[in-house]
Short mmCIF file of C-alpha atoms and ligand atoms in Angstrom, two decimals:
data_model
loop_
_atom_site.label_atom_id
_atom_site.label_comp_id
_atom_site.label_asym_id
_atom_site.label_seq_id
_atom_site.Cartn_x
_atom_site.Cartn_y
_atom_site.Cartn_z
CA UNK A 1 12.50 8.67 0.69
CA UNK A 2 13.40 5.34 -0.39
CA UNK A 3 15.34 4.71 2.59
CA UNK A 4 12.68 5.82 4.81
CA UNK A 5 10.14 3.53 3.10
CA UNK A 6 12.38 0.64 3.54
CA UNK A 7 12.96 1.34 7.18
CA UNK A 8 9.37 1.84 7.82
CA UNK A 9 8.48 -1.29 6.03
CA UNK A 10 11.12 -3.39 7.88
CA UNK A 11 10.16 -2.00 11.31
CA UNK A 12 6.56 -2.57 10.76
CA UNK A 13 7.29 -6.13 9.53
CA UNK A 14 9.28 -6.66 12.70
CA UNK A 15 6.27 -5.53 14.89
CA UNK A 16 4.07 -7.60 12.87
CA UNK A 17 6.01 -10.67 13.76
CA UNK A 18 5.39 -10.24 17.61
CA UNK A 19 1.75 -9.44 16.90
CA UNK A 20 -1.39 -11.26 16.12
CA UNK A 21 -1.65 -13.79 13.40
CA UNK A 22 -1.60 -11.20 10.64
CA UNK A 23 1.11 -12.09 8.17
CA UNK A 24 1.99 -11.79 4.59
CA UNK A 25 3.80 -8.49 4.99
CA UNK A 26 7.16 -9.70 4.47
CA UNK A 27 6.85 -10.81 0.88
CA UNK A 28 6.18 -7.19 -0.03
CA UNK A 29 9.74 -6.15 0.97
CA UNK A 30 10.99 -6.18 -2.55
CA UNK A 31 8.33 -3.69 -3.62
CA UNK A 32 8.75 -1.63 -0.46
CA UNK A 33 11.14 0.46 -2.48
CA UNK A 34 8.05 2.07 -4.25
CA UNK A 35 6.62 4.55 -1.70
CA UNK A 36 3.05 3.97 -2.67
CA UNK A 37 3.42 0.08 -2.36
CA UNK A 38 5.16 -0.24 0.78
CA UNK A 39 2.61 1.42 3.40
CA UNK A 40 -0.25 -0.14 1.79
CA UNK A 41 1.16 -3.62 2.70
CA UNK A 42 2.01 -2.68 6.22
CA UNK A 43 0.04 -4.44 8.82
CA UNK A 44 -1.70 -2.17 11.38
CA UNK A 45 -0.14 -2.07 14.74
CA UNK A 46 -2.10 -3.69 17.55
CA UNK A 47 -3.59 -1.59 20.45
CA UNK A 48 -0.62 -3.14 22.66
CA UNK A 49 1.89 -1.96 20.22
CA UNK A 50 0.30 1.58 20.03
CA UNK A 51 0.52 1.74 23.80
CA UNK A 52 4.12 0.72 23.85
CA UNK A 53 4.81 3.25 21.24
CA UNK A 54 3.04 6.00 23.28
CA UNK A 55 4.98 5.12 26.54
CA UNK A 56 8.24 5.48 24.54
CA UNK A 57 7.44 9.02 23.39
CA UNK A 58 9.28 11.70 25.24
CA UNK A 59 7.34 13.71 27.85
CA UNK A 60 4.74 15.08 27.79
CA UNK A 61 3.55 13.01 24.98
CA UNK A 62 4.05 9.61 26.76
CA UNK A 63 1.23 10.65 28.86
CA UNK A 64 -1.00 11.66 25.92
CA UNK A 65 -4.65 10.38 25.89
CA UNK A 66 -4.93 8.57 22.49
CA UNK A 67 -8.62 8.28 22.66
CA UNK A 68 -8.86 12.05 23.08
CA UNK A 69 -6.31 12.58 20.44
CA UNK A 70 -8.36 10.69 18.13
CA UNK A 71 -11.36 12.98 19.15
CA UNK A 72 -9.33 16.06 18.55
CA UNK A 73 -8.18 14.82 15.14
CA UNK A 74 -12.02 14.71 14.01
CA UNK A 75 -11.52 18.35 13.06
CA UNK A 76 -8.59 17.44 10.69
CA UNK A 77 -10.31 14.67 9.07
CA UNK A 78 -12.28 16.77 6.57
CA UNK A 79 -8.97 17.40 4.93
CA UNK A 80 -6.35 14.76 5.99
CA UNK A 81 -6.06 11.03 5.94
CA UNK A 82 -3.39 9.43 8.14
CA UNK A 83 -3.38 5.82 6.93
CA UNK A 84 -0.58 4.37 4.88
CA UNK A 85 -1.23 5.10 1.24
CA UNK A 86 -4.21 7.19 2.15
CA UNK A 87 -5.55 9.78 -0.26
CA UNK A 88 -4.40 13.42 -0.49
CA UNK A 89 -7.51 15.50 -0.07
CA UNK A 90 -7.73 19.35 0.60
CA UNK A 91 -4.71 18.58 2.68
CA UNK A 92 -1.93 15.94 2.20
CA UNK A 93 -1.95 12.43 3.65
CA UNK A 94 0.04 12.66 6.89
CA UNK A 95 1.25 9.16 7.08
CA UNK A 96 5.07 9.06 7.70
CA UNK A 97 5.39 12.87 8.35
CA UNK A 98 7.48 12.80 11.49
CA UNK A 99 11.25 12.96 10.66
CA UNK A 100 10.88 14.39 7.34
CA UNK A 101 10.69 17.89 5.95
CA UNK A 102 7.48 19.60 5.25
CA UNK A 103 5.96 19.19 1.89
CA UNK A 104 7.10 15.61 1.13
CA UNK A 105 3.62 13.70 0.81
CA UNK A 106 3.74 11.97 -2.75
CA UNK A 107 1.58 13.75 -5.30
CA UNK A 108 0.28 16.62 -3.17
CA UNK A 109 0.63 20.21 -4.48
CA UNK A 110 1.79 22.22 -1.45
CA UNK A 111 2.07 26.15 -1.09
CA UNK A 112 5.51 27.61 -1.82
CA UNK A 113 6.09 28.53 1.89
CA UNK A 114 5.46 24.78 2.96
CA UNK A 115 7.79 23.53 0.11
CA UNK A 116 10.55 26.17 1.03
CA UNK A 117 10.59 25.09 4.69
CA UNK A 118 13.71 23.33 5.81
CA UNK A 119 13.06 22.10 9.29
CA UNK A 120 12.05 18.52 10.16
CA UNK A 121 8.45 17.75 11.43
CA UNK A 122 8.77 16.84 15.12
CA UNK A 123 6.43 17.22 18.11
CA UNK A 124 7.78 20.94 18.81
CA UNK A 125 7.23 22.19 15.25
CA UNK A 126 3.98 20.44 15.00
CA UNK A 127 2.78 22.03 18.25
CA UNK A 128 3.49 25.31 16.89
CA UNK A 129 1.94 24.78 13.45
CA UNK A 130 -1.16 23.45 15.12
CA UNK A 131 -1.31 26.34 17.47
CA UNK A 132 -1.86 28.53 14.55
CA UNK A 133 -0.77 27.43 11.15
CA UNK A 134 -0.96 30.84 9.68
CA UNK A 135 1.09 32.53 12.40
CA UNK A 136 3.55 29.84 12.18
CA UNK A 137 3.87 29.75 8.45
CA UNK A 138 2.50 32.84 6.87
CA UNK A 139 1.29 31.97 3.39
CA UNK A 140 0.29 28.43 4.06
CA UNK A 141 -3.04 27.27 2.37
CA UNK A 142 -4.09 25.17 5.35
CA UNK A 143 -7.20 27.13 6.22
CA UNK A 144 -7.53 26.18 9.86
CA UNK A 145 -7.79 28.20 12.84
CA UNK A 146 -5.63 26.14 15.10
CA UNK A 147 -6.08 23.93 18.25
CA UNK A 148 -5.95 26.38 21.03
CA UNK A 149 -5.83 24.16 24.05
CA UNK A 150 -2.37 22.96 24.92
CA UNK A 151 -3.43 19.70 26.27
CA UNK A 152 -5.52 18.90 23.21
CA UNK A 153 -2.40 19.45 21.16
CA UNK A 154 -0.48 17.06 23.27
CA UNK A 155 -3.08 14.30 22.93
CA UNK A 156 -3.30 14.93 19.22
CA UNK A 157 0.43 14.94 18.57
CA UNK A 158 0.78 11.73 20.59
CA UNK A 159 -2.14 10.21 18.56
CA UNK A 160 -0.52 11.25 15.24
CA UNK A 161 2.68 9.84 16.36
CA UNK A 162 1.31 6.53 17.09
CA UNK A 163 -0.88 6.37 14.05
CA UNK A 164 1.35 7.80 11.30
CA UNK A 165 4.38 5.25 11.65
CA UNK A 166 6.60 7.45 13.81
CA UNK A 167 9.57 5.43 15.07
CA UNK A 168 11.59 6.43 18.01
CA UNK A 169 15.22 7.24 17.36
C1 LIG B 1 -9.66 22.96 5.85
C2 LIG B 1 -8.59 21.84 5.57
C3 LIG B 1 -7.63 21.47 6.67
C4 LIG B 1 -7.94 21.16 7.97
C5 LIG B 1 -9.17 21.24 8.83
C6 LIG B 1 -6.48 20.83 8.43
N1 LIG B 1 -5.67 20.81 7.48
FE1 LIG B 1 -3.76 20.30 7.63
N2 LIG B 1 -3.36 20.99 5.76
C7 LIG B 1 -4.27 21.50 5.00
C8 LIG B 1 -3.65 21.91 3.66
C9 LIG B 1 -4.32 22.60 2.44
C10 LIG B 1 -2.27 21.72 3.99
C11 LIG B 1 -1.10 21.95 2.96
C12 LIG B 1 -0.52 23.40 3.45
C13 LIG B 1 0.31 24.15 2.43
O1 LIG B 1 0.74 23.55 1.46
O2 LIG B 1 0.44 25.35 2.82
C14 LIG B 1 -2.01 21.01 5.21
C15 LIG B 1 -0.84 20.68 5.64
C16 LIG B 1 -0.69 20.18 7.06
C17 LIG B 1 0.50 19.51 7.49
C18 LIG B 1 1.99 19.63 6.80
C19 LIG B 1 2.08 18.36 6.13
C20 LIG B 1 3.36 18.24 5.35
O3 LIG B 1 3.44 17.16 4.64
O4 LIG B 1 4.31 18.96 5.63
C21 LIG B 1 0.33 18.97 8.57
C22 LIG B 1 1.37 18.35 9.71
C23 LIG B 1 -1.27 19.19 9.00
N3 LIG B 1 -1.58 19.86 7.87
C24 LIG B 1 -1.69 18.77 9.99
C25 LIG B 1 -3.07 18.98 10.31
C26 LIG B 1 -3.82 18.63 11.56
C27 LIG B 1 -3.21 17.82 12.64
C28 LIG B 1 -5.02 19.22 11.55
C29 LIG B 1 -6.08 18.99 12.64
C30 LIG B 1 -5.90 19.72 13.86
C31 LIG B 1 -5.19 19.85 10.29
N4 LIG B 1 -4.08 19.85 9.48
C32 LIG B 1 -6.37 20.40 9.76
C33 LIG B 1 -5.72 21.54 5.11
C34 LIG B 1 -6.34 21.24 6.32
#
């Protein structure tokens, strides 16, 4: 957790340097060890950086339509935030989810089945989860029917990767 926060903060800081005039993020690197503090201080990636991240995703996500993914995400928004340090609502904040185990959002009370899951969130697992959460993980308390269209899921997953601080390996 701590290492992830540091890595994220460092990477975002590096991206920030090449970006617009937004600065002031680097002074926060000491406090970056605190999971709540670090993401809040992270500068937003620019649109150009988001496009670069998108292009670096493995196929088919590199051809994802971010604008459409954002539209698909509208159905998630009543329950989830995706910004750094965003609130847990009915569902957990999703920032930083890729590359970590299910059930890790700070301060969120997950169902037993999600807490017990041992896989790591990646595009493939998320694709199955989003197709039908209750089929993929019987017992989950995510009351959501699923995103049935495969292309909608590609665009949504690409959007989530770009927006939630995913870093290519
Ligand atoms: C009606 C509310 C609701 C909607 C709509 C919803 N979710 Fe969820 N989501 C939840 C809840 C509740 C959980 C916690 C599940 C559990 O603990 O069993 C969750 C968990 C998750 C997780 C696991 C997070 C983790 O930290 O392991 C992901 C990923 C996720 N949702 C993505 C989405 C996406 C993407 C959408 C939109 C397509 C969506 N959800 C729509 C309520 C919702």
